[in-house]
Structures are given as structure tokens and as C-alpha cells.
Short mmCIF file of C-alpha atoms in Angstrom, two decimals:
data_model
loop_
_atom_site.label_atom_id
_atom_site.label_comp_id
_atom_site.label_asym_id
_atom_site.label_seq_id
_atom_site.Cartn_x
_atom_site.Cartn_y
_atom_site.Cartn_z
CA UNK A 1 -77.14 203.82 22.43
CA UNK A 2 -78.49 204.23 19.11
CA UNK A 3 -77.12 200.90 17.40
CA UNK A 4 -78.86 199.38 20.89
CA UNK A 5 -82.02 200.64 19.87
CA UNK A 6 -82.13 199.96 16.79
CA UNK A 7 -80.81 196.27 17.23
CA UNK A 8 -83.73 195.61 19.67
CA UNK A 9 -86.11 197.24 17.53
CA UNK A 10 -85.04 195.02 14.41
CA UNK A 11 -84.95 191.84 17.25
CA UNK A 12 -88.30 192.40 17.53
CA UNK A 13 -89.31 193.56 14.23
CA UNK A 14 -87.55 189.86 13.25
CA UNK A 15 -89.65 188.08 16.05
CA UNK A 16 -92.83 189.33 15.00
CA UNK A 17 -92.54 188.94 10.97
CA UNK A 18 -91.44 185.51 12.09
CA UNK A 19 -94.46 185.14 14.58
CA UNK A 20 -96.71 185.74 11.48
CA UNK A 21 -94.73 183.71 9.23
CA UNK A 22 -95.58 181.14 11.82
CA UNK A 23 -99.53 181.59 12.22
CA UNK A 24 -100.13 181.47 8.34
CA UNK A 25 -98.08 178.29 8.18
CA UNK A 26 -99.42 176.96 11.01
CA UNK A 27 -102.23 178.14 11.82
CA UNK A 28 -103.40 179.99 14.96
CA UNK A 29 -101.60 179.18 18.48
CA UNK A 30 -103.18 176.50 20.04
CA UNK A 31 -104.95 176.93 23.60
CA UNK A 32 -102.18 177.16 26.33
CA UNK A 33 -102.06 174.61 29.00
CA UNK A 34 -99.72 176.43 31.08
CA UNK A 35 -100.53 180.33 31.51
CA UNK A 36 -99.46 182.79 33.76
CA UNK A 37 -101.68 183.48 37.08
CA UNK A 38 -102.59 186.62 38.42
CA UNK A 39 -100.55 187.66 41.81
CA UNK A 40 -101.78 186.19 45.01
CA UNK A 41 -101.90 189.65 46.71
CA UNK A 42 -103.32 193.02 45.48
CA UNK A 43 -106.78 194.23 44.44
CA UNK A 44 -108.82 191.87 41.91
CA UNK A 45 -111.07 195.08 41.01
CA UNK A 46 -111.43 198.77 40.67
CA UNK A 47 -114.46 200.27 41.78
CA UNK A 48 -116.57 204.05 40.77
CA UNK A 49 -119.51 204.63 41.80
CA UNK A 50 -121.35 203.08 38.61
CA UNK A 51 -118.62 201.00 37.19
CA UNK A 52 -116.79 198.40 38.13
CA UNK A 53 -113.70 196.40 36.16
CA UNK A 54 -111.31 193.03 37.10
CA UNK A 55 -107.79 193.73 37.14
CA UNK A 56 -106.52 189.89 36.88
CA UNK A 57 -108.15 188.81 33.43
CA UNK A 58 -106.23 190.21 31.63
CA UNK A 59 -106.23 189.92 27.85
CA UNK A 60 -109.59 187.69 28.74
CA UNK A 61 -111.20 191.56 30.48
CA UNK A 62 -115.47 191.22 30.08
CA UNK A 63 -114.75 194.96 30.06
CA UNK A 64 -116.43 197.44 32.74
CA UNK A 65 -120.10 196.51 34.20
CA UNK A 66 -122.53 198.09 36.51
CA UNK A 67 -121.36 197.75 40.53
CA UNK A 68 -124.54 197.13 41.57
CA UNK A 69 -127.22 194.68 39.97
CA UNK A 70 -130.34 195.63 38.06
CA UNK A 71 -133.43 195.61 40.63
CA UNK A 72 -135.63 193.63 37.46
CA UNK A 73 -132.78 191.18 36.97
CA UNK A 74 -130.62 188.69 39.01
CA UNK A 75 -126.91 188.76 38.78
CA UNK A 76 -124.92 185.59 38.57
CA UNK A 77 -121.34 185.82 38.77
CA UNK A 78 -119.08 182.86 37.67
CA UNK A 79 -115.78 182.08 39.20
CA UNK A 80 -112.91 179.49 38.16
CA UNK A 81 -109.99 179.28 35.67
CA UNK A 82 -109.76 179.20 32.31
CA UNK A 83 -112.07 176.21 31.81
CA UNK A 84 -115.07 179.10 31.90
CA UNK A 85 -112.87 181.86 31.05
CA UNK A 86 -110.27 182.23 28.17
CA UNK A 87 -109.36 178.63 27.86
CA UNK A 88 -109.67 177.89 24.33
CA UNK A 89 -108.51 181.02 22.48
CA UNK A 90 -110.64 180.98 19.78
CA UNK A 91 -114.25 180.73 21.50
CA UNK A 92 -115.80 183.95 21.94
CA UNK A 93 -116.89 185.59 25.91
CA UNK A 94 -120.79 185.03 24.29
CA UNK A 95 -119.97 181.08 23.58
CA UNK A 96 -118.81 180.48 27.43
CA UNK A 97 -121.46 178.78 29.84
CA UNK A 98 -121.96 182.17 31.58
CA UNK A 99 -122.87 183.91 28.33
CA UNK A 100 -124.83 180.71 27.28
CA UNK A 101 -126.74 180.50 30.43
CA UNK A 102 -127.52 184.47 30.72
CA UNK A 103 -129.26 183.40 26.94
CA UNK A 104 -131.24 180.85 28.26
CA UNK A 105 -132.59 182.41 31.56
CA UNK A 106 -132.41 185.93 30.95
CA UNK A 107 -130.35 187.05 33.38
CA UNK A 108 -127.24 188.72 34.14
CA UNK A 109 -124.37 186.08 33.73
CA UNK A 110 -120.83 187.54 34.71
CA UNK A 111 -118.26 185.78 33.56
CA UNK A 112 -115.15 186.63 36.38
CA UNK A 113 -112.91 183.41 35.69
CA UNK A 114 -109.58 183.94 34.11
CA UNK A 115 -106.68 181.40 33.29
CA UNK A 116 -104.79 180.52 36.49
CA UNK A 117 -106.63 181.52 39.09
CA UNK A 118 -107.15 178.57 41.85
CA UNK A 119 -108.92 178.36 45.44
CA UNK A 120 -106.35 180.73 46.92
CA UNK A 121 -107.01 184.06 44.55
CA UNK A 122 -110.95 183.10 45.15
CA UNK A 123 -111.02 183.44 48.80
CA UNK A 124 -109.04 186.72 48.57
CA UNK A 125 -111.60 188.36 45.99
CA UNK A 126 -114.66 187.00 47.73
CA UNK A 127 -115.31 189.85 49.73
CA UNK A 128 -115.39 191.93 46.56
CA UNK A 129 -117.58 189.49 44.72
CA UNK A 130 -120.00 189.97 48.30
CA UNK A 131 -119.70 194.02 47.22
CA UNK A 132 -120.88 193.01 43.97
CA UNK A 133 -123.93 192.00 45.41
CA UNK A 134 -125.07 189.13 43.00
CA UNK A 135 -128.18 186.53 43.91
CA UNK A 136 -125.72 182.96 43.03
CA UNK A 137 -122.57 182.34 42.51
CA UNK A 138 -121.06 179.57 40.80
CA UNK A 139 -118.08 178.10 42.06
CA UNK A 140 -116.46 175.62 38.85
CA UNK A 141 -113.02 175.59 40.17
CA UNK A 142 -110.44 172.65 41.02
CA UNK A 143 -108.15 172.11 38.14
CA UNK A 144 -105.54 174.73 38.88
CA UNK A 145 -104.93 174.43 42.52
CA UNK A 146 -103.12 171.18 41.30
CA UNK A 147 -101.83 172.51 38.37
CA UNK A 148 -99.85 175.80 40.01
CA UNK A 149 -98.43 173.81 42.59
CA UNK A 150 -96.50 172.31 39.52
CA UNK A 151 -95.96 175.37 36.93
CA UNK A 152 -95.60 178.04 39.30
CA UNK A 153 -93.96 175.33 41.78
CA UNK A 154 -94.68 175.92 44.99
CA UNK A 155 -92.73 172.80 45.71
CA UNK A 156 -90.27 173.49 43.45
CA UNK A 157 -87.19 174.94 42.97
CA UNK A 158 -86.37 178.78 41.29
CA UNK A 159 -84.86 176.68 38.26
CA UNK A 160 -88.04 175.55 37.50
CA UNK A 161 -90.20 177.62 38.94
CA UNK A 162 -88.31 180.48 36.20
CA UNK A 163 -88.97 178.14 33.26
CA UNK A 164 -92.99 177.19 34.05
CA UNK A 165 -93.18 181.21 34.23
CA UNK A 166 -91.36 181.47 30.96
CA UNK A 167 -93.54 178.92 29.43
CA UNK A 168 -96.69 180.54 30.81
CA UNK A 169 -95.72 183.84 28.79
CA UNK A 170 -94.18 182.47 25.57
CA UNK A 171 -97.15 179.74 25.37
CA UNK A 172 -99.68 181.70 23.31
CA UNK A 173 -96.56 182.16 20.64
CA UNK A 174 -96.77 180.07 17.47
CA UNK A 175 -93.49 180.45 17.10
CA UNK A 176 -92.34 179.33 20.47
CA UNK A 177 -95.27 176.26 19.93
CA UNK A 178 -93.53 175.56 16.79
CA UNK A 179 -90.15 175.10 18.41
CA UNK A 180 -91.74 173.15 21.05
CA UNK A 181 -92.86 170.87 18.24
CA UNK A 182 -90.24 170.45 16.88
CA UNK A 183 -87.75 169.32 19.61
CA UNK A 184 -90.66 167.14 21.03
CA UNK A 185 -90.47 165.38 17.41
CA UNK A 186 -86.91 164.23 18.17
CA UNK A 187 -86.88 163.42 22.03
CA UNK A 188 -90.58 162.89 22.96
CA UNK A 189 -90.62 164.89 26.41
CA UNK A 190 -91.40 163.11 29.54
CA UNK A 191 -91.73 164.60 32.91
CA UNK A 192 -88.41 164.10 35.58
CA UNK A 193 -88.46 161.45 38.18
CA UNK A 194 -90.28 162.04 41.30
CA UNK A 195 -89.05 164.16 43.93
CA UNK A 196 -89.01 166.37 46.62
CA UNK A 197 -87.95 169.46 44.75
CA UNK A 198 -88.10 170.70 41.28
CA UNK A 199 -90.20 167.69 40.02
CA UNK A 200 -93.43 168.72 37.45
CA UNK A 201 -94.45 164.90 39.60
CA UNK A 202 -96.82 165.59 42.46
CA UNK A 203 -95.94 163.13 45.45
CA UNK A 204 -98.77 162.06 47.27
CA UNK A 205 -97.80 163.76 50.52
CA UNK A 206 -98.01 166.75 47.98
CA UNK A 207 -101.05 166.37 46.59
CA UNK A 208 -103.00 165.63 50.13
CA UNK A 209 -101.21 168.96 51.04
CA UNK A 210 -103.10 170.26 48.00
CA UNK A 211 -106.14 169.06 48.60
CA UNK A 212 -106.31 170.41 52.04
CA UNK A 213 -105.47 174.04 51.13
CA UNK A 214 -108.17 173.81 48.32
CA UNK A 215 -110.38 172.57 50.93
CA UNK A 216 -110.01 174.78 53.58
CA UNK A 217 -109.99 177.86 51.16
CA UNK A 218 -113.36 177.10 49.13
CA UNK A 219 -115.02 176.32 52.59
CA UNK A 220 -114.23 179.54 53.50
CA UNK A 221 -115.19 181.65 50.20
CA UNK A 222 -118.76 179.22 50.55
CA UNK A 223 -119.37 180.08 54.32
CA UNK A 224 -118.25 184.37 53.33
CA UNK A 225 -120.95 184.23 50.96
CA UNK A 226 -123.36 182.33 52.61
CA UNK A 227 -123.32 184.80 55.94
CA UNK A 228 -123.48 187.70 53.25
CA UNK A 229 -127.05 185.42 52.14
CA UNK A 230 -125.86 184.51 48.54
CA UNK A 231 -127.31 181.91 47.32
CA UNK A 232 -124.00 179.44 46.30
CA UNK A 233 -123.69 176.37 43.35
CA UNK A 234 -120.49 174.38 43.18
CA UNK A 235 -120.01 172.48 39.90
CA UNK A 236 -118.00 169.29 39.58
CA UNK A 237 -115.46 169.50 36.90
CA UNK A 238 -114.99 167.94 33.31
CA UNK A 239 -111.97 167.18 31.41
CA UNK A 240 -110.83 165.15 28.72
CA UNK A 241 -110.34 161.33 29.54
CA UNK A 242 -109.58 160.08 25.41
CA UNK A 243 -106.50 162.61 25.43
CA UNK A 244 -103.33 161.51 24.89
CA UNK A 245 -101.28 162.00 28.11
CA UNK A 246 -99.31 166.01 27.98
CA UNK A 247 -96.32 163.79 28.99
CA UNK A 248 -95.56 160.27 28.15
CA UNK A 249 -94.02 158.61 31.88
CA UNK A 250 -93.34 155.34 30.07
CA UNK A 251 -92.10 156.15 26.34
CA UNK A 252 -90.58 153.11 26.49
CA UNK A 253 -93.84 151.04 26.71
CA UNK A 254 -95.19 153.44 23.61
CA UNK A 255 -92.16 152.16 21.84
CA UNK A 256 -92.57 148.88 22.05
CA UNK A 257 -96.37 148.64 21.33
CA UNK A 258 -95.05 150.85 17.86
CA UNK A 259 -97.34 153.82 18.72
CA UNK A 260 -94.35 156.37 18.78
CA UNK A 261 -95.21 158.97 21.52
CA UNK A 262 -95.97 162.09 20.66
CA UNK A 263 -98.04 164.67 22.80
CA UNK A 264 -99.40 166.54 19.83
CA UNK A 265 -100.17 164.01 17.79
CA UNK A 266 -102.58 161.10 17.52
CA UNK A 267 -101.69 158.00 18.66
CA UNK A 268 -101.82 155.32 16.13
CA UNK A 269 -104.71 153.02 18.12
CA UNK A 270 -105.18 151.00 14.85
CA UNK A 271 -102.16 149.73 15.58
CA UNK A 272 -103.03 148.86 19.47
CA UNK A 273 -103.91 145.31 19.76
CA UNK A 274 -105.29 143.79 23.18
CA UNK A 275 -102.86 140.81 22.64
CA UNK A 276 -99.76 143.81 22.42
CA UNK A 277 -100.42 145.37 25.71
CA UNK A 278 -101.12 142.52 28.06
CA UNK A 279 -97.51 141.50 26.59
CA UNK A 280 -96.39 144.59 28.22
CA UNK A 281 -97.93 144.53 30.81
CA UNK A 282 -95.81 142.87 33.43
CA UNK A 283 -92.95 145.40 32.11
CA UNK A 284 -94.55 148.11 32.91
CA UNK A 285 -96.24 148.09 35.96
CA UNK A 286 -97.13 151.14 37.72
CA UNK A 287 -96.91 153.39 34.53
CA UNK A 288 -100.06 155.75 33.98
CA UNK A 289 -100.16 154.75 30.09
CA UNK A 290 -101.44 151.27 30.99
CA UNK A 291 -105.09 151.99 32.39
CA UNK A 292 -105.23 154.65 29.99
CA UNK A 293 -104.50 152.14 26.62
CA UNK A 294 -106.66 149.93 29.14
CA UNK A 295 -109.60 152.16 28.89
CA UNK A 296 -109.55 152.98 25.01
CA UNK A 297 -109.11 148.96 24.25
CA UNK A 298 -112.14 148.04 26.58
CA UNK A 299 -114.37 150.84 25.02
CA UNK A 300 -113.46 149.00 21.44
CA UNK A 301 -114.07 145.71 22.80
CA UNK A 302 -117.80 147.08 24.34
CA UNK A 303 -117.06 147.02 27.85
CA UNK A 304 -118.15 150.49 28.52
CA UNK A 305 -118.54 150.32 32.40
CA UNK A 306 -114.88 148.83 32.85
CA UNK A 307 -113.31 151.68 29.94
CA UNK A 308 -115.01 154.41 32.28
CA UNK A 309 -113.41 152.92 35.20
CA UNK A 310 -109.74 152.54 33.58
CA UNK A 311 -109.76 155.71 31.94
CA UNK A 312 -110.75 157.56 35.25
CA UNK A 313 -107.63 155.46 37.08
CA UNK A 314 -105.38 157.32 34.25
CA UNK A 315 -106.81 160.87 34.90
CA UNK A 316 -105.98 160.12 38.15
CA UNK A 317 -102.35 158.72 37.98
CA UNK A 318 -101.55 161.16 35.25
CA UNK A 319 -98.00 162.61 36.68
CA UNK A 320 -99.05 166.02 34.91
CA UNK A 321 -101.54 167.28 37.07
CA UNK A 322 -103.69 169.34 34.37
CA UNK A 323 -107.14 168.02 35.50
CA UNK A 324 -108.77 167.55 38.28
CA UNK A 325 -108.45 163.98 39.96
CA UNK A 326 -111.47 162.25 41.93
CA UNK A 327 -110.49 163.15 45.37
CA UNK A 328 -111.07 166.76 43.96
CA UNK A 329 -114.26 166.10 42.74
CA UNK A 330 -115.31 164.34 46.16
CA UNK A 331 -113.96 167.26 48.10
CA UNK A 332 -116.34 169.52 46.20
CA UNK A 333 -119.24 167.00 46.83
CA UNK A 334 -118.19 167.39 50.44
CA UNK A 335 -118.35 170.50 50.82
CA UNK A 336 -121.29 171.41 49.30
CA UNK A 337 -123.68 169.06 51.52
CA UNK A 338 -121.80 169.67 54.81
CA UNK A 339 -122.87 173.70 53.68
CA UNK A 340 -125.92 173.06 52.72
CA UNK A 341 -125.21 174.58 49.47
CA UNK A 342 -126.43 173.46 45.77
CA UNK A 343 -124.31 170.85 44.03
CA UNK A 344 -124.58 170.43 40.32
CA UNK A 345 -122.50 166.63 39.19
CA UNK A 346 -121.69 168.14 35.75
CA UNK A 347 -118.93 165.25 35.82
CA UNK A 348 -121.91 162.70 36.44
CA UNK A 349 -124.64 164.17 34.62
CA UNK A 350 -122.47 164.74 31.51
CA UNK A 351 -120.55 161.49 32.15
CA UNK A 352 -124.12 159.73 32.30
CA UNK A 353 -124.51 160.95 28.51
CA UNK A 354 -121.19 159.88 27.17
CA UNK A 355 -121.43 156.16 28.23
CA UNK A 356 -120.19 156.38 31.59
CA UNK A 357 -117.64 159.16 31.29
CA UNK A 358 -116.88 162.39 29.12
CA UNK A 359 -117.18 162.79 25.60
CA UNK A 360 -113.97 163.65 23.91
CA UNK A 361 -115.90 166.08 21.66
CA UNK A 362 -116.67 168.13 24.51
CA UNK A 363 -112.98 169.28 25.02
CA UNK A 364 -110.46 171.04 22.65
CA UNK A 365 -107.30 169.72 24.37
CA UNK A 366 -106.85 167.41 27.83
CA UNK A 367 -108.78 169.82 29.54
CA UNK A 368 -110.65 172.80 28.42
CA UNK A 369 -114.10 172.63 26.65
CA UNK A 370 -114.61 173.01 23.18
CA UNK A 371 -117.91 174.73 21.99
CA UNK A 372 -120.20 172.56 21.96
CA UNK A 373 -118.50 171.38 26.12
CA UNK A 374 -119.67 174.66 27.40
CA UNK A 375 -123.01 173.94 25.41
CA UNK A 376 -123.23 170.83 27.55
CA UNK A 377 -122.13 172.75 30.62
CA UNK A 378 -124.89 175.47 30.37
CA UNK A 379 -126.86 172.63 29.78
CA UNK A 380 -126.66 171.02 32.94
CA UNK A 381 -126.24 174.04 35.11
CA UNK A 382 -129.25 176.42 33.54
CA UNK A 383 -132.16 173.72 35.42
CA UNK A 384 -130.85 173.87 38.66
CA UNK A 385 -129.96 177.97 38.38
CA UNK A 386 -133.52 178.82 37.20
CA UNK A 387 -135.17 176.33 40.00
CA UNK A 388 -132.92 178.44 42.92
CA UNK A 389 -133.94 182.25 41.02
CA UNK A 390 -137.54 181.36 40.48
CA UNK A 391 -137.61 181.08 36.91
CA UNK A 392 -139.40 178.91 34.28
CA UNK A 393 -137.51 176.33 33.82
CA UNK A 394 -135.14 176.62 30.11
CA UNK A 395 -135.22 175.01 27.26
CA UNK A 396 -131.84 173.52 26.86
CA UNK A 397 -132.14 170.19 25.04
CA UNK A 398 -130.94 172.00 21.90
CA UNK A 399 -127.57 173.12 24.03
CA UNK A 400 -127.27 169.27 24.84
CA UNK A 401 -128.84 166.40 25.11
CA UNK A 402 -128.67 165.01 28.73
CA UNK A 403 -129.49 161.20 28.67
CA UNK A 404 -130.05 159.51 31.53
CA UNK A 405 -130.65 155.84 30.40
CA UNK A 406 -127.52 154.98 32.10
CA UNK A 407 -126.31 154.87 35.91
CA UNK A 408 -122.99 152.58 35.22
CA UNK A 409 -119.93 154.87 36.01
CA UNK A 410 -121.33 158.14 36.72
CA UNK A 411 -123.65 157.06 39.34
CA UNK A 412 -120.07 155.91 41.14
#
């Protein structure tokens, strides 16, 4: 048992040189798109009689805070995935919107998202976040209802259901992002063919399915919250239009307009020519790359109204479900004026300031905000959040600049 021992321990000892090996060559891993998701049973807190701490962020834990509120200042608590929590691995708790919002209103701001979680671990902590006893809470949550139904397949089968879970752990590895890298270089990846089971594709039976449970589940955290009388915000959600697709589902057509796919690395649009693609067109009908190559030629050409509109077709035929898609968005629209709760269009209001649709600079991969996109979050949320507590309203315009000399897209 000894020679086991100390084979594992040089295994590992191996591993980890080579993880370091890896990070000065490489640099730091990059954020994960896939991570694993807290369980969907069990407690989501532990509670003293001071003190109380989450249990499902993980290595993204605020740490303990006070169980009850201070009587001189109002509590906001947070909730959604890693978008306001833990996303982007290298910005700090006190550059999230939360922490950027408690800075510009003076209140308490807890940040309780964490990478993973979707509609269905909300509605099981919301009676705890009621215990907590905060004065708003802010709701920015849609992206990963979609997204685990594809990693963590809950219409898939154990095969790849296993390797989505392995993924999820091995993710934040440079190493293991270095092999990725690697392979991807010689066979550019592309997701399998549709189907019932095992497919990373979403059918549209699927994703109605989807957008039902995600429904029915925020409805009922809203209405839990509202009968407790918190005050409840739902945010529309950002993401990253400009990105390359995760996974190319026409390679083919990227081969023959000479723009080699690659899902880490830029694509060569110098070499794009309006002239190239409407050759291709007729080839390739029905493949998610064309509105998106669509959308980046018609912003070149000036067109910014009909680049907004391609570029949101793309998001929302993109067969890797990473961001949220506009039936999302509407659903959240929905809900919050059939519960008479507060809405703030982030998606429209920062759209509105990026000629019709997001700024790429807001985001640090398809997906999660960069710095300065949680800047232009607590930009757009820190009006409406002082207006509901009372409070003078901020001074933000140094956060981001929210122009509104346009209606085109975002007004859609």
C-alpha cells in the first residue's frame, strides 16, 4: 500500500508542477463556461443567531454576514448565476454590480449568485432569502436554466451527462484548457446532430419545456416574496452578440469563406467579404453562422438596425444554449407586469447605448461581463433601486454612460 501512496502522491505532485508549468506559459485559466451546479436538494444556508453563511457558492463564498439587516440600512440581496457571481475569475466580489451598487447607494448589497444555479435552486432557497429579511431583491437570472438542461443533461443520457460533469470540474484547469486547445486546433469541435437523447442541441419541444419550468418556478419565488412584502426587481439579461459561436454547426461554411473555425480564436473578418457569403448562402441554409456573419457584415456596411436584428436571430439559433434567447427575455417581461413587480430592460437600456444591441466590450467571453459590463449593469439598475428605497437618486454616469438617442432595436 505504500508504493500506492506514494504513486498517487507523485500523480499529483506531477499534475500540479504541470498545472503551474501551464499558468506561467499560458497565463491564468480562462473563465469557465461550463461549471458545476450546486445540488437541487439540501440546505442553501446555515444559520446562528448572528451569523449567517451560503453553502452552494462555493469557492465564490461572500463569507459569513449578519442574519438580520441593519435597522439604519436596507438590505438588497442579489440572486442569479455566475453572470453576477464568480463568472469571470479574475474580477474581484467588490467589482460585481452588487458591490458596485452598495457603492453608489449606500446600502447593503448581498451578492448570493453563484455559477450554476438556475430558476429551480431559486425557488427552493427563497424561503431562506424571506428569513433573511431584505427590503428588494433582484432577480438577474435566465441563462442557466437553458444551459443545465444541456451540461448537466436533463435530456440526456449518463454518457454525457458524466462528461459535462467532468468538464464542469476540470474547466478552471489550465492544463485541461490547454489540452482542450489543442485537440480543438486539429478537429475544430462542433456540437452532435440533433436528437432526442444525449444531444448538447436543444429541440424546440425541449426548449418550450424549458421555458415553462423557468416560468412557473420564478413566478413562484416572485409571488413567495411578494406575500412576505419584499419589494422584487427582475433584470433582463445581457450577453455577448460579436462572439464567435462556442461551437461551429456549419465548419464547413467557415471553410469555404477561408475563416478556419476556431472557438478560441478570432475569426479572420478581414477576410469576410459580403460578395463571399451570399455565395454561400444557398449552401447553407438553416446554419446559425449565417445571421451571425450576417450581422457583423451589416454593422461594417452601416446598417446598424438590420446587424442588431441578425445578430439577435444568431443568439437565438445558437445550438449551444449559453445565453439567454428572446423568448427568455419576454418571459421575464411577462412576469414582471402580470406581478406587478419592477422590471429593469438592462438588455434594452444597455442595447440602446451600443447601437441597437450589446457592446462586445461589456463581456469577457460569449456571456459573462467583463468589468467595465457590470459597471454598465450597476449603472442601469442603481436609478430604479434608489427610486423603490427612497434614496437620492446616484450618480452613475461615470459607471456608464446610458444614451438614449436611439430607439431602433432595443425599443423592439
Amino acid at each position: 500500500w505504500k508504493r500506492t501512496v506514494y504513486g498517487v502522491a507523485t500523480t499529483l505532485l506531477l499534475l500540479g508542477a504541470a498545472e503551474g508549468v501551464a499558468r506561467w506559459v499560458g497565463g491564468p485559466p480562462k473563465p469557465r463556461l461550463i461549471a458545476p451546479i450546486p445540488e437541487r436538494n439540501g440546505d442553501y444556508f446555515t444559520f446562528t443567531d448572528e451569523q449567517a453563511e451560503t453553502l452552494f457558492q462555493g469557492d465564490f463564498s461572500i463569507g459569513p454576514f449578519p442574519a438580520q439587516p441593519d435597522s439604519e440600512q436596507p438590505r438588497v440581496i442579489w440572486l442569479g448565476g455566475s453572470s453576477i457571481r464568480g463568472g469571470e475569475g479574475r474580477i474581484e466580489l467588490e467589482e460585481e454590480v452588487p458591490a458596485q451598487v452598495a457603492e453608489a447607494l449606500g446600502v447593503e448589497s448581498l451578492n448570493l449568485g453563484a455559477p450554476g444555479i438556475d430558476s429551480h435552486h431559486l425557488l427552493q432557497m427563497t424561503p431562506s432569502i424571506i428569513d433573511l429579511k431584505p427590503a428588494i431583491v433582484v432577480f438577474y437570472t435566465g441563462h442557466n436554466d437553458r444551459g443545465n438542461a444541456v451540461f448537466f443533461n436533463n435530456f440526456g443520457d449518463l454518457k454525457s451527462t458524466l462528461i459535462a460533469r467532468t468538464r464542469g470540474v476540470l474547466g478552471g484547469l489550465r492544463l485541461f484548457q490547454a489540452l482542450e486547445e489543442s485537440i480543438a486546433q486539429a478537429s475544430p469541435p462542433r456540437p452532435p446532430k440533433p436528437g432526442p437523447e444525449g444531444s448538447t442541441i436543444l429541440t424546440e419541444a425541449h426548449s418550450l419545456e424549458i421555458e415553462h419550468q423557468f416560468e412557473a418556478q420564478l413566478r413562484r419565488s416572485v409571488r413567495m416574496l411578494k406575500e412576505a412584502d419584499i419589494q422584487v426587481v427582475l433584470s433582463t439579461l445581457i450577453s455577448n452578440p460579436w462572439a464567435p459561436p462556442h461551437f461551429y454547426g456549419c465548419p464547413e461554411l467557415m471553410d469555404a469563406l477561408d475563416l478556419r473555425p476556431h472557438p478560441d480564436a478570432p475569426v479572420a473578418l478581414h477576410l469576410l467579404t459580403r460578395e463571399a457569403l451570399e455565395a454561400q448562402r444557398a449552401n447553407f441554409e438553416g446554419c446559425h453562422e449565417v445571421p451571425w456573419l450576417d450581422g457583423l457584415l451589416l454593422h461594417r456596411e452601416g446598417d446598424l438596425d438590420a446587424s442588431a436584428r441578425a445578430l439577435d436571430l444568431a443568439r437565438d439559433q445558437d445550438p449551444m444554449p449559453l445565453r439567454a434567447n428572446s423568448r427568455t427575455q419576454e418571459i421575464i417581461r411577462t412576469i414582471a407586469r402580470e406581478e406587478e413587480v419592477t422590471l429593469i430592460d438592462a438588455q434594452a437600456m444597455i442595447s440602446e447605448s451600443g447601437e441597437g444591441i450589446e457592446p462586445t466590450s461589456l463581456f469577457s467571453d460569449i456571456v459573462h461581463p467583463s468589468p467595465a459590463g457590470h459597471r454598465a449593469l450597476a449603472a442601469v439598475m442603481a436609478p430604479t433601486l434608489a427610486d423603490l428605497l427612497g434614496l437620492p437618486e446616484p450618480q452613475v454616469e461615470h459607471l456608464f454612460p446610458v444614451i438614449r438617442s436611439r430607439t431602433g432595436p432595443a425599443s423592439r
